[in-house]
Coordinates of C-alpha atoms in Angstrom, one line a residue:
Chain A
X297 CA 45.4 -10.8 15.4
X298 CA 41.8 -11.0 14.6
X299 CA 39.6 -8.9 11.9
X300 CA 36.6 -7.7 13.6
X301 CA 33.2 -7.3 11.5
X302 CA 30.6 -5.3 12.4
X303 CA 27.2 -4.8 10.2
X304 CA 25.2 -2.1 12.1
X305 CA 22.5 0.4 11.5
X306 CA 23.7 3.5 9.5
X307 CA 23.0 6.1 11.9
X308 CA 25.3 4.1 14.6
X309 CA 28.4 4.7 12.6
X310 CA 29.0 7.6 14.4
X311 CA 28.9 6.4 17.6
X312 CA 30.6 3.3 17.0
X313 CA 33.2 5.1 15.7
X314 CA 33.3 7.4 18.8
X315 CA 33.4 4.6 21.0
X316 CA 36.2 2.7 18.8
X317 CA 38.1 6.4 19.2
X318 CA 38.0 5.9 22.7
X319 CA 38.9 2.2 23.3
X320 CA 42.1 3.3 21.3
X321 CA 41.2 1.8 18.0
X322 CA 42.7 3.6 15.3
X323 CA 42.1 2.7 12.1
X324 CA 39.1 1.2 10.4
X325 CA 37.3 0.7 7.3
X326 CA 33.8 1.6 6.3
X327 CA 31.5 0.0 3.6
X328 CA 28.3 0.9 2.6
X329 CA 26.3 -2.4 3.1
X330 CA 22.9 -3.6 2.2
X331 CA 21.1 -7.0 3.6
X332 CA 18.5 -8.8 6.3
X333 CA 18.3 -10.8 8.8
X334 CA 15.1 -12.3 10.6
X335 CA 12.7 -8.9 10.4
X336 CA 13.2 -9.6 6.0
X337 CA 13.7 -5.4 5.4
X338 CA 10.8 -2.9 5.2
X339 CA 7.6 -2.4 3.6
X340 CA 6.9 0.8 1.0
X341 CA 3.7 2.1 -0.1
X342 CA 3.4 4.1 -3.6
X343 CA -0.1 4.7 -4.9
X344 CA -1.9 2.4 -2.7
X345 CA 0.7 -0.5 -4.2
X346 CA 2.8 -2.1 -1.4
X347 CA 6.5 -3.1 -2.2
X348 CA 8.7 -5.8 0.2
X349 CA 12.0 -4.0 0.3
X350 CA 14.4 -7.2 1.4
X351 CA 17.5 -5.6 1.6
X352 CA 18.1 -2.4 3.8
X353 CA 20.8 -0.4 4.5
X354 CA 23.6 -1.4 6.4
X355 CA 26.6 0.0 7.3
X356 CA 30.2 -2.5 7.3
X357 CA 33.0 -1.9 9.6
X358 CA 35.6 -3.7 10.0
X359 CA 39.0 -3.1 12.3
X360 CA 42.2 -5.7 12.9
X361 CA 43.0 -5.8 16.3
X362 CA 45.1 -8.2 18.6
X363 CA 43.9 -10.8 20.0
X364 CA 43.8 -9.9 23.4
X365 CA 42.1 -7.0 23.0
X366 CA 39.2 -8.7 20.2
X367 CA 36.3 -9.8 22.9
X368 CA 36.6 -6.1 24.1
X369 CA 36.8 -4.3 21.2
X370 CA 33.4 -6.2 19.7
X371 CA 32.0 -5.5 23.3
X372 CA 32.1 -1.9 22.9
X373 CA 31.2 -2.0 19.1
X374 CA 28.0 -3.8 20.4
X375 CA 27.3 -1.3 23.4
X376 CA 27.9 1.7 20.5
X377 CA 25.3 0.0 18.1
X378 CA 22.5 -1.3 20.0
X379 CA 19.2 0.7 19.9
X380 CA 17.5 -2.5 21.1
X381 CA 15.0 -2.8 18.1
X382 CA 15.2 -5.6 15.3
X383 CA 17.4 -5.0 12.8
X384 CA 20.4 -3.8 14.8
X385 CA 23.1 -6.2 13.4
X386 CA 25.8 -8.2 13.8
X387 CA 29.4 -8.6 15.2
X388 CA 31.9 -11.7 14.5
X389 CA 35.6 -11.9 14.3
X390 CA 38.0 -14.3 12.2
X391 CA 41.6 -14.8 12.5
X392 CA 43.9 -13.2 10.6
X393 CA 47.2 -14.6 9.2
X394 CA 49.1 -11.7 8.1
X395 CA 49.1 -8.2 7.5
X396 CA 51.5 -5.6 6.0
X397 CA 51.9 -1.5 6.5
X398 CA 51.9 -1.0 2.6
X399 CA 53.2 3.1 3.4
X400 CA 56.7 1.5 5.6
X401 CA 56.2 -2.6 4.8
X402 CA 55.7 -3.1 8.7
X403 CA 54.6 -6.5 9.0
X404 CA 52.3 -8.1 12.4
X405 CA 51.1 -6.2 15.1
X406 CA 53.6 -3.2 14.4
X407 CA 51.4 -2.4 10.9
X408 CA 47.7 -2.6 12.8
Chain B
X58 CA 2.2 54.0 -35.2
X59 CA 1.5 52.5 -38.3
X60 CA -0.3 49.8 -36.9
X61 CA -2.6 52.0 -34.7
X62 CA -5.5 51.4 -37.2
X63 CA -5.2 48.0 -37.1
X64 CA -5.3 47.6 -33.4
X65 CA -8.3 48.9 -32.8
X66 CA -10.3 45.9 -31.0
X67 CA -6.9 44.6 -29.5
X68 CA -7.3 44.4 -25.3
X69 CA -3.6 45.2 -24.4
X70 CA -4.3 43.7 -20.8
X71 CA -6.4 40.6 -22.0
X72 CA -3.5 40.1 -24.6
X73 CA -0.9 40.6 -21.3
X74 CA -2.6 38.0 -19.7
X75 CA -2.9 35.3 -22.8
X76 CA 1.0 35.9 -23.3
X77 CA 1.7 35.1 -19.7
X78 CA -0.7 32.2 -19.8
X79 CA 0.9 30.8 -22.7
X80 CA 4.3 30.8 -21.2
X81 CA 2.9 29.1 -17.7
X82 CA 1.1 26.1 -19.9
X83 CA 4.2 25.4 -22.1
X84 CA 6.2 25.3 -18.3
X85 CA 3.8 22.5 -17.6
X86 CA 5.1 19.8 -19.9
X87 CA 9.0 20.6 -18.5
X88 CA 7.0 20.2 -15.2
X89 CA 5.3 16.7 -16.4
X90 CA 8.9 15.5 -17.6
X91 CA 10.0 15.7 -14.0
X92 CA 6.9 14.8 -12.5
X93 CA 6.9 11.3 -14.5
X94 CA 11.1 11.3 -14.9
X95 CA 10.7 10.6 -11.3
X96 CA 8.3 8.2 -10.9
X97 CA 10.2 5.6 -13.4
X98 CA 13.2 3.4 -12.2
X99 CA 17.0 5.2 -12.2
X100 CA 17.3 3.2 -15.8
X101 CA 14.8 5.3 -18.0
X102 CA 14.5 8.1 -16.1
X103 CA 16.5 10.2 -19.3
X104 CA 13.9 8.6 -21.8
X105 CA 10.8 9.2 -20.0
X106 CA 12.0 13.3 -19.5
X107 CA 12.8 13.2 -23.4
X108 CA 9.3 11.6 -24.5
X109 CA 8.0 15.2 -22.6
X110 CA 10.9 17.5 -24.5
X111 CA 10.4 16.1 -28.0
X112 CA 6.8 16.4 -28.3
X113 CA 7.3 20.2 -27.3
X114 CA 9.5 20.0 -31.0
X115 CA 6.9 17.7 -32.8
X116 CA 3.8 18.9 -31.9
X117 CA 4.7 22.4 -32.8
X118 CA 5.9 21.8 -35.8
X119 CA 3.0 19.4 -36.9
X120 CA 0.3 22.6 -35.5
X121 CA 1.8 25.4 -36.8
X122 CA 1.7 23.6 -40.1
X123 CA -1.7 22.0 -40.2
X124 CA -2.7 21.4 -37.1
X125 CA -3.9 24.7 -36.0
X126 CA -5.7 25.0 -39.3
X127 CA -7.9 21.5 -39.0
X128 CA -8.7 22.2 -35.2
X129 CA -9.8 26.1 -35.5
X130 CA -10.2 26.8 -39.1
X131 CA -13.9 27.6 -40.7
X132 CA -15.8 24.0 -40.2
X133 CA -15.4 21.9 -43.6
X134 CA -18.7 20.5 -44.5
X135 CA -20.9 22.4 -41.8
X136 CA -20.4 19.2 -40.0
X137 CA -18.9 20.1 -36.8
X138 CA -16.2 17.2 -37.4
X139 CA -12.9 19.0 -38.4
X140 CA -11.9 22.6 -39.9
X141 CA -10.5 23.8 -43.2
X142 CA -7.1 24.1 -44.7
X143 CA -7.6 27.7 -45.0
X144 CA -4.5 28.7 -42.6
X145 CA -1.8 25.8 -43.4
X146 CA 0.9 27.0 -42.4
X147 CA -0.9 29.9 -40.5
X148 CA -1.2 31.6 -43.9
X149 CA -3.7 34.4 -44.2
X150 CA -3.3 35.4 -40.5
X151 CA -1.1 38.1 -39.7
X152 CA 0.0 40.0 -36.6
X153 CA -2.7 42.4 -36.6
X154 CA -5.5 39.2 -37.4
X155 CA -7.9 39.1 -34.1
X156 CA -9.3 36.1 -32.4
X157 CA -11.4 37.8 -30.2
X158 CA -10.0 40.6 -28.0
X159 CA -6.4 38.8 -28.4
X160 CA -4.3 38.6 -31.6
X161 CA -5.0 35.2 -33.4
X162 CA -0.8 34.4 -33.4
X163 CA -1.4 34.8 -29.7
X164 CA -4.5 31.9 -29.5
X165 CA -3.0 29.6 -32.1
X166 CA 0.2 29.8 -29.7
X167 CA -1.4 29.6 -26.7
X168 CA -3.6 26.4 -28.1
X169 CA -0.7 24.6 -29.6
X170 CA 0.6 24.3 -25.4
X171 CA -2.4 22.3 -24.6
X172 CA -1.9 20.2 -27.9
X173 CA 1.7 19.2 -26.6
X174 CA 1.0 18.6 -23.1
X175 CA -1.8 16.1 -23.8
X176 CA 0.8 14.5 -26.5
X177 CA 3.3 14.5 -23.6
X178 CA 0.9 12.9 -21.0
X179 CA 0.1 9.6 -22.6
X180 CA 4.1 8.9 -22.5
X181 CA 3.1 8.3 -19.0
X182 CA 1.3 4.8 -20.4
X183 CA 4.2 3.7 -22.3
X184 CA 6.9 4.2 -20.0
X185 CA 10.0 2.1 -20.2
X186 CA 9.2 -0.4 -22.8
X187 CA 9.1 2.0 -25.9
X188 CA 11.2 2.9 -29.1
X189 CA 11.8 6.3 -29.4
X190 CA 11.3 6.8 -33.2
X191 CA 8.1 5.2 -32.7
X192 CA 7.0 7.7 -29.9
X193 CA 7.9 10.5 -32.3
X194 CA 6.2 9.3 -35.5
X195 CA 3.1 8.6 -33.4
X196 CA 2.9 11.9 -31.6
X197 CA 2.8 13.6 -34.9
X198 CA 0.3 11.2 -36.7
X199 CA -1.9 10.8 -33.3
X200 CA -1.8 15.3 -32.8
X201 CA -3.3 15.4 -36.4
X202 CA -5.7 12.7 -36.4
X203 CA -7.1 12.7 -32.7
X204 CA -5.9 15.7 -30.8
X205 CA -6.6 18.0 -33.9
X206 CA -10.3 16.8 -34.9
X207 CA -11.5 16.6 -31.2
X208 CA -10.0 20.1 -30.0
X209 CA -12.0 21.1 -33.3
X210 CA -15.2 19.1 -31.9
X211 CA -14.6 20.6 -28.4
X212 CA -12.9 24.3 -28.6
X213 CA -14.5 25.5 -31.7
X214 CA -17.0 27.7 -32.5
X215 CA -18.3 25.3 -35.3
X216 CA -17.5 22.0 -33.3
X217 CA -20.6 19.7 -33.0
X218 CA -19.5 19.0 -29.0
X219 CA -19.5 22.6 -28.4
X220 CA -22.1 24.2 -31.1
X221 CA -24.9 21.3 -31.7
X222 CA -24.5 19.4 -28.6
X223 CA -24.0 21.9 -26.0
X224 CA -21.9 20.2 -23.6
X225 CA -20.1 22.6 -21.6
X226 CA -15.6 22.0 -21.0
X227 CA -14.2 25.1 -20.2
X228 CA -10.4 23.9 -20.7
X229 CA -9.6 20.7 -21.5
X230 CA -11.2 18.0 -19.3
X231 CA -12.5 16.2 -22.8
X232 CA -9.9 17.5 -25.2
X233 CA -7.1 17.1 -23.1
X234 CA -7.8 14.9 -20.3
X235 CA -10.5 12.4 -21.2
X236 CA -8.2 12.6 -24.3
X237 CA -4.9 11.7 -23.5
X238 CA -6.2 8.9 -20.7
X239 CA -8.0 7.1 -23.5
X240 CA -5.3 7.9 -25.5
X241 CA -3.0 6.3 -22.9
X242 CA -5.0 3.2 -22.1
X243 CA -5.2 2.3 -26.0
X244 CA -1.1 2.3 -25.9
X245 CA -0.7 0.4 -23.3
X246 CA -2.6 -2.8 -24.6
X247 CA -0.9 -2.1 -28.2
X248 CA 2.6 -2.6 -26.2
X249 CA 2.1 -4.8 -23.6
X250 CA 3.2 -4.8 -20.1
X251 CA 6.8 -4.2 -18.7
X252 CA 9.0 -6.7 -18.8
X253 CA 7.8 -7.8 -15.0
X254 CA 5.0 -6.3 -14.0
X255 CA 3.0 -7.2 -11.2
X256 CA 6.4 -9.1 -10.2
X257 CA 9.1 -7.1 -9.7
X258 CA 9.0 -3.7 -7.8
X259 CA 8.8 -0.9 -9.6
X260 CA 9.5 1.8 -7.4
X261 CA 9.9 5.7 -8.2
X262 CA 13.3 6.4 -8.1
X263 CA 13.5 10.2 -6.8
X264 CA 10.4 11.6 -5.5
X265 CA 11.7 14.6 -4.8
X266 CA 12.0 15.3 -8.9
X267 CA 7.9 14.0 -8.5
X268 CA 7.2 16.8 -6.5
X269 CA 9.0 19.8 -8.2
X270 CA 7.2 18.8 -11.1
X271 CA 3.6 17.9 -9.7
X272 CA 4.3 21.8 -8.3
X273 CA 5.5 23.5 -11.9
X274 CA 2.4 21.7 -13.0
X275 CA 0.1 22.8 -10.6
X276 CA 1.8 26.1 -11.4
X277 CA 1.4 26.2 -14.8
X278 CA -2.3 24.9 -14.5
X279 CA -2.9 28.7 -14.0
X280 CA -2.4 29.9 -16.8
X281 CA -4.1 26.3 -18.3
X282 CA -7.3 27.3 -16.4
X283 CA -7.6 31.3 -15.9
X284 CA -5.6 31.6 -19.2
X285 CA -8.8 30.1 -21.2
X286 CA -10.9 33.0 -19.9
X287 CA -9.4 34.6 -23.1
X288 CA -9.2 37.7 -21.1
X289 CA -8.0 39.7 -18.1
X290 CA -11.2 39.9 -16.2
X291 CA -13.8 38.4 -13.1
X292 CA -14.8 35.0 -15.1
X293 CA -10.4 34.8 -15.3
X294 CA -10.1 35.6 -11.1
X295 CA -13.2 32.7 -10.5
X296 CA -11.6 30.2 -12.6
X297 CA -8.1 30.9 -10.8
X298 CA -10.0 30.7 -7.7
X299 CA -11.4 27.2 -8.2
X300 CA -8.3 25.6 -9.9
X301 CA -6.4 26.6 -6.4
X302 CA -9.7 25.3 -4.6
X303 CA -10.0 22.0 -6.2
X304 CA -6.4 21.1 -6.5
X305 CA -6.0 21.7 -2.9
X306 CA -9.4 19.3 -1.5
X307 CA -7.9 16.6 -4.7
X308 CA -4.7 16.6 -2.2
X309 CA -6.6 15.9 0.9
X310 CA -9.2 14.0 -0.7
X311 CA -6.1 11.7 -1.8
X312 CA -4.0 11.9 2.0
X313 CA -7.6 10.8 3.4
X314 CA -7.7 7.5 1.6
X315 CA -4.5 6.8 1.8
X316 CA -4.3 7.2 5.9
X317 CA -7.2 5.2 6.1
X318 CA -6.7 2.4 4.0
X319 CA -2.5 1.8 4.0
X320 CA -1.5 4.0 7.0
X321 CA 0.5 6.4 6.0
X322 CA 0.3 10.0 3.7
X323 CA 2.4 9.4 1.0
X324 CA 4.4 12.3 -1.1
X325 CA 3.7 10.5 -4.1
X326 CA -0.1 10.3 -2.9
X327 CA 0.0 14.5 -2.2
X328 CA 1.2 14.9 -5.8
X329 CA -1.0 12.7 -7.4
X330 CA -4.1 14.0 -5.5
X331 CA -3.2 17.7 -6.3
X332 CA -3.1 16.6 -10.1
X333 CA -6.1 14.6 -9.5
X334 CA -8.0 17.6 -8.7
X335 CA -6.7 20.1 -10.9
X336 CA -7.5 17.8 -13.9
X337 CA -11.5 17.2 -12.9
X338 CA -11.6 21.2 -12.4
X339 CA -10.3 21.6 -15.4
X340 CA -13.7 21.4 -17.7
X341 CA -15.6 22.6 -14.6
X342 CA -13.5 25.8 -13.7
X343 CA -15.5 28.1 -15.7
X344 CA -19.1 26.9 -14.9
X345 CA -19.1 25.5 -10.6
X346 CA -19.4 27.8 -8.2
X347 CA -16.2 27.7 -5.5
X348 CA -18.7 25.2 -3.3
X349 CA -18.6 23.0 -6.9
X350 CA -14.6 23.0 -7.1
X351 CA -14.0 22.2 -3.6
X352 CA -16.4 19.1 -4.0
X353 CA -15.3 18.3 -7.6
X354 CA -11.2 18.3 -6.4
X355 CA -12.3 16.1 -3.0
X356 CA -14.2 13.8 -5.6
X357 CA -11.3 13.3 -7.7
X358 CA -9.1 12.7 -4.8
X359 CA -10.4 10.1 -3.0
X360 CA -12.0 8.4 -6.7
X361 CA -8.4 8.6 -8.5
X362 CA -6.3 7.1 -5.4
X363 CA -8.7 3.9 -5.7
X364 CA -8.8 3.9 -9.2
X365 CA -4.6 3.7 -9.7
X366 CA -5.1 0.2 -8.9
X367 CA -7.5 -0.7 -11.5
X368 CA -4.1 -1.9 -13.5
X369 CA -3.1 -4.0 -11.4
X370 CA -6.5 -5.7 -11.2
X371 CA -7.3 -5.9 -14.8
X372 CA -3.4 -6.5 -15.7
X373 CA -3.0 -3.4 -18.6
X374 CA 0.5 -1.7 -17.6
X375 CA -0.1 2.0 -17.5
X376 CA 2.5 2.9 -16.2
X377 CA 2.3 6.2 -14.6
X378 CA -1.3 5.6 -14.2
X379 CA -2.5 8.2 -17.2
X380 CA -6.1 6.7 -16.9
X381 CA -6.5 6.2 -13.2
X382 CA -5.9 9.3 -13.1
X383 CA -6.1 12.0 -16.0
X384 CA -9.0 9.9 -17.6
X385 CA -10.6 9.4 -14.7
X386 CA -10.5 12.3 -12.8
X387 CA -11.2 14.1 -16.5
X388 CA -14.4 12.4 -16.6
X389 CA -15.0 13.1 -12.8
X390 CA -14.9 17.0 -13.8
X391 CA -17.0 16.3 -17.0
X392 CA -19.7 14.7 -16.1
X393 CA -20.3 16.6 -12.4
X394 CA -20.7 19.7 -14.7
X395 CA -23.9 18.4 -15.1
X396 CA -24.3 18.8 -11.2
X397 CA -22.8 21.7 -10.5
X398 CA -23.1 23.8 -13.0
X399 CA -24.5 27.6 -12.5
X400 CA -25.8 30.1 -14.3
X401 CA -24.1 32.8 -12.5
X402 CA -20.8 30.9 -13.9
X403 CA -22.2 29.9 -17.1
X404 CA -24.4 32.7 -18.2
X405 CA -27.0 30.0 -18.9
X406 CA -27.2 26.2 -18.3
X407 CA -27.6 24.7 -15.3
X408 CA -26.4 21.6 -13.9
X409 CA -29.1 19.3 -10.5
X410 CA -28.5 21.7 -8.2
X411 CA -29.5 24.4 -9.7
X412 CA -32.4 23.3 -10.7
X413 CA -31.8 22.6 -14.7
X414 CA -32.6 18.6 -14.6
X415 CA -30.5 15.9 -16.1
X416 CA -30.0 17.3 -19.1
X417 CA -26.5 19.2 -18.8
X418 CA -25.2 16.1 -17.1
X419 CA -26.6 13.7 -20.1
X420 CA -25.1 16.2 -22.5
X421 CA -21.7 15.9 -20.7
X422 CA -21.7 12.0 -20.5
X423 CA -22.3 12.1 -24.6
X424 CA -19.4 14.5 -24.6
X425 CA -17.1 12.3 -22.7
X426 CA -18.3 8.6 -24.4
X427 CA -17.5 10.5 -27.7
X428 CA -13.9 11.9 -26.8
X429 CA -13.0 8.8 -25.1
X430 CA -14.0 6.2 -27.4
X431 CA -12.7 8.1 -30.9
X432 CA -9.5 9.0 -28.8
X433 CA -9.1 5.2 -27.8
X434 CA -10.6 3.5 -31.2
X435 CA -8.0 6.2 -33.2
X436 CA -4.9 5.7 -30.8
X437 CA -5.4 1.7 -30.7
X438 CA -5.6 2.0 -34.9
X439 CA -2.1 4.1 -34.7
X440 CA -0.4 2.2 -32.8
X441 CA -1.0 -1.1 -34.3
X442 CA 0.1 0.9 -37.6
X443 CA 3.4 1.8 -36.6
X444 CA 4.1 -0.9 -34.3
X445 CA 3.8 -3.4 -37.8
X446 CA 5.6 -0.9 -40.0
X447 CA 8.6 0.0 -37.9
X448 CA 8.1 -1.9 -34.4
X449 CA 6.8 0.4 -31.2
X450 CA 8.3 -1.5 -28.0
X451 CA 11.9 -1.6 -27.4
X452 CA 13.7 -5.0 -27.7
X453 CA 13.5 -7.0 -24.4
X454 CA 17.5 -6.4 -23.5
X455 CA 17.2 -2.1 -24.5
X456 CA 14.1 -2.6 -21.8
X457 CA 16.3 -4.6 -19.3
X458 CA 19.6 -2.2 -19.5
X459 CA 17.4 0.6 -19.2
X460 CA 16.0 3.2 -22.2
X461 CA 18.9 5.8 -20.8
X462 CA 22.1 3.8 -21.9
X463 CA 20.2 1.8 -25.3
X464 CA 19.0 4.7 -26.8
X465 CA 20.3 8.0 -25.9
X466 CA 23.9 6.9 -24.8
X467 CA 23.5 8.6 -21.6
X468 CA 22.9 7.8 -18.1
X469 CA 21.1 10.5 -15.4
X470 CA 23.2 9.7 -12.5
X471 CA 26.8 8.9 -11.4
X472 CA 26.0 6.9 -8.7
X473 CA 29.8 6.1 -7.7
X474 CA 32.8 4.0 -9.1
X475 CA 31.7 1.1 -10.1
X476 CA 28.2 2.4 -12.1
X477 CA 27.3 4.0 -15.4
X478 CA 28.3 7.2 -16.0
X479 CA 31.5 7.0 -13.8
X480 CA 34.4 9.4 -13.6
X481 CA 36.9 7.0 -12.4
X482 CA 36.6 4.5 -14.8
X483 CA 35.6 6.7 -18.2
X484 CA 38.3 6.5 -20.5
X485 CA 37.8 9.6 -23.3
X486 CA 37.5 7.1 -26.7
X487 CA 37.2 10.5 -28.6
X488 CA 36.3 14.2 -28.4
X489 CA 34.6 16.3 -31.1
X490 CA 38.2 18.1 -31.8
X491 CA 39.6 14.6 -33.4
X492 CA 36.3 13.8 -35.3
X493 CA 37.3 17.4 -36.8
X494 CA 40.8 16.5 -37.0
X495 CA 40.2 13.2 -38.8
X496 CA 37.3 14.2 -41.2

């Protein structure tokens, strides 16, 4: 199994989430995330004094899914999120040892 | 019936109109607590709304005692400086007592509003950083020994500003706005900067709150303005007329600059150029034609949304930016008096344009270099007073938690589970029942 991550713009979360739907994801999990990459956030102007915001928001997702299926399921996160401007995110995927149903104590691919 | 005799002089509808007025300018410092409550960080947003609400409590209290007395009382020496102790405590006027068409209870009321708003707006300089005892000892000591003399100077019949000098401020842009950005500026170097200023950002944390209150401002600056007509009638409608006029090119003149020189209108920069304006039209109102307030409000647009960055430059932390731009903009309104003025406004001096000369305009700048340099020489002198007898700035880690939580136990928002102020994690420690219980 892998945990898939996904950091993407939070107007995307919809769509991603359509799209996940659809590729017959069920489950995921949704954080409210903050940070930057290369563009370093956004500039703010109040009273003629300019602020560097560094860290904009971000949305988290994150979904377990078998292996098998991980390469696709990041593919169509990606296709979901991109708007093709800077700042769109990012997408990795780490293995996963274990995982448990905590409502039945399923344990494997049975509790994803 | 009984009191029919005693009426007689009374104007029921210039009375009408100085009750509603009084109401609107009293709105205006709930409308200032927002307008500033927004502008400082999530932390102090509580404390910077409370600074506003308890000088509504102290400043009335300190004028209906003495205050009212020393600013419109018969003149004590002939001097013009400061007025009598005949009415502490408002003795010897009653409800049938006339100050003009209106009854005196009505004046002194509508008077002490302007007295706690121009208390309320130097908070704006301090913001953040201060103790609150000390903002409430020196709002009472700094209403009677600066706002009190000068509205005496100013407002008075027997004021020097006003009787021997003959400089013209039809509601406030000396006594209130000149005053409280001098005021404000004096303050600010007796307490220092924020604990990183001109390092860390700074950022208004709702502007939304901003603009709800830079509208019950603008609002209430009706009744500020028109209300000083003392009366239901034309000079009232001009004066409404111009306020609307100026605070409306002060907006634009604001947007304009703004555009041009960063890019984008701001929200911030539409509220602080509508305030802009309706502070230089302020002593002007009653004395520029509508031609005068429109140019006046653009002036004080376009000047003020330059001059909020004078702090930055010269390194004093005001804050809010009470002197880019109440002072400035106050002196703005002042001093173009001397430009614009019109006889058909004034019912006798003239200002350049009209052809009077330079003398209005000289008259004004005395006016203005008197206000502002008592106001700041007096406010310096108070603050260094109370800041050695009881300490003015908050310690370094009440600054650093945020005023909200270190002085008033309270925090504005519930921002989720794991902040101040949370419902999940609030454990009741006790309720006013078991204090009952246990006492």
């Amino acid at each position: 199994m892998k945990l898939i991550t996904a950091v993407v713009k939070p107007f995307k979360l919809d769509e991603v989430k359509t799209a996940l739907q659809e590729r017959g994801v069920h489950g995921l999990t949704v954080t409210e995330a903050s940070g930057y990459g290369r563009q370093h956030g956004h500039t703010e102007v109040y009273r003629g004094a300019e602020y560097r915001i560094d860290l904009v928001p971000k949305v988290r997702i994150e979904v377990v899914v078998e292996d098998e299926v991980a390469d696709e399921v990041m593919d169509t996160i990606v296709t979901a999120a991109r708007t093709g401007k800077i700042g769109d995110g990012k997408v990795w995927s780490v293995p996963v040892d274990g995982i448990v149903r905590v409502r039945t104590g399923e344990r494997g691919p049975d509790a994803v | 019936m009984l009191l029919a005799d005693s009426t007689a002089g009374l104007d029921t509808g210039d009375t009408a109109w100085l009750l509603a007025s009084t109401a609107l300018v009293l709105l205006m410092t709930p409308g200032l607590a927002l307008f500033y409550g927004g502008m400082v960080r999530t932390k102090s947003v509580l404390n910077m709304i409370m600074m506003s609400f308890v000088s509504i409590a102290v400043v009335t209290v300190v004028w209906l005692v003495a205050g009212y007395s020393l600013a419109f009382g018969p003149d004590a020496g002939g001097w013009g400086l400061i007025g009598g102790l005949d009415h502490l405590g408002m003795a010897g006027i009653s409800p049938t007592s006339l100050t003009g068409h209106v009854p005196t209870l009505l004046f002194a009321t509508f008077q002490l509003t302007f007295a706690i708003i121009t208390a309320a707006l130097i908070s704006g300089a301090v913001a953040d950083r201060t103790r609150f005892g000390a903002w409430v000892t020196f709002i009472a000591v700094w209403t009677l020994l600066v706002y009190v003399p000068v509205a005496h100077w100013v407002f008075s019949p027997g004021g020097w500003v006003l009787a021997k000098l003959g400089a013209l401020d039809y509601a406030g842009g000396t006594v209130v706005e000149v005053n409280c950005g001098a005021s404000g500026l004096a303050l600010a170097l007796v307490l220092g900067p924020r604990i990183g200023f001109r390092k860390e950002a700074m950022r208004p944390h709702n502007l939304p709150l901003v603009l709800l209150g830079a509208g019950l401002l603008w609002f209430g600056w009706f009744g500020f303005n028109a209300g000083s007509a003392l009366g239901a009638n034309g000079t009232a409608a001009a004066v409404l007329l111009n306020t609307q006029a100026a605070g409306c090119t002060g907006l634009l003149g604001w947007l304009l600059v703004e555009k041009r020189r960063d890019g984008h209108a701001t929200t911030l920069g539409a509220a602080s150029g509508a305030v802009a304006g309706l502070v230089a039209i302020t002593p002007s109102c009653g004395s520029v034609s509508l031609l005068g307030a429109l140019v006046i409000g653009l002036a004080a647009g376009v000047v003020c949304s330059y001059a909020v960055s004078w702090k930055f430059r010269f390194g004093f932390d005001d804050s809010l930016d009470v002197v880019g731009v109440h002072f400035v903009a106050g002196v703005i309104g002042t001093v173009l008096i001397g430009v614009f003025a019109t006889a058909v406004m004034t019912g006798g001096p003239e200002g350049l344009l009209s052809g009077g000369g330079l003398a209005l305009a000289g008259k004004q700048l005395v006016a203005v270099l008197a206000v502002g340099g008592y106001a700041f020489g007096a406010t310096y002198g108070i603050g260094l007073v109370i800041d050695r007898l009881m300490g003015f700035r908050a310690s370094a880690e009440h600054e650093l938690t945020g005023l909200d939580l270190a002085v008033h136990a309270e925090t504005a928002y519930d921002h989720g589970v794991l902040g101040h102020g949370t419902t999940a994690h609030a454990t009741v420690l006790a309720h006013p029942s078991d204090k009952a219980a246990t006492a």
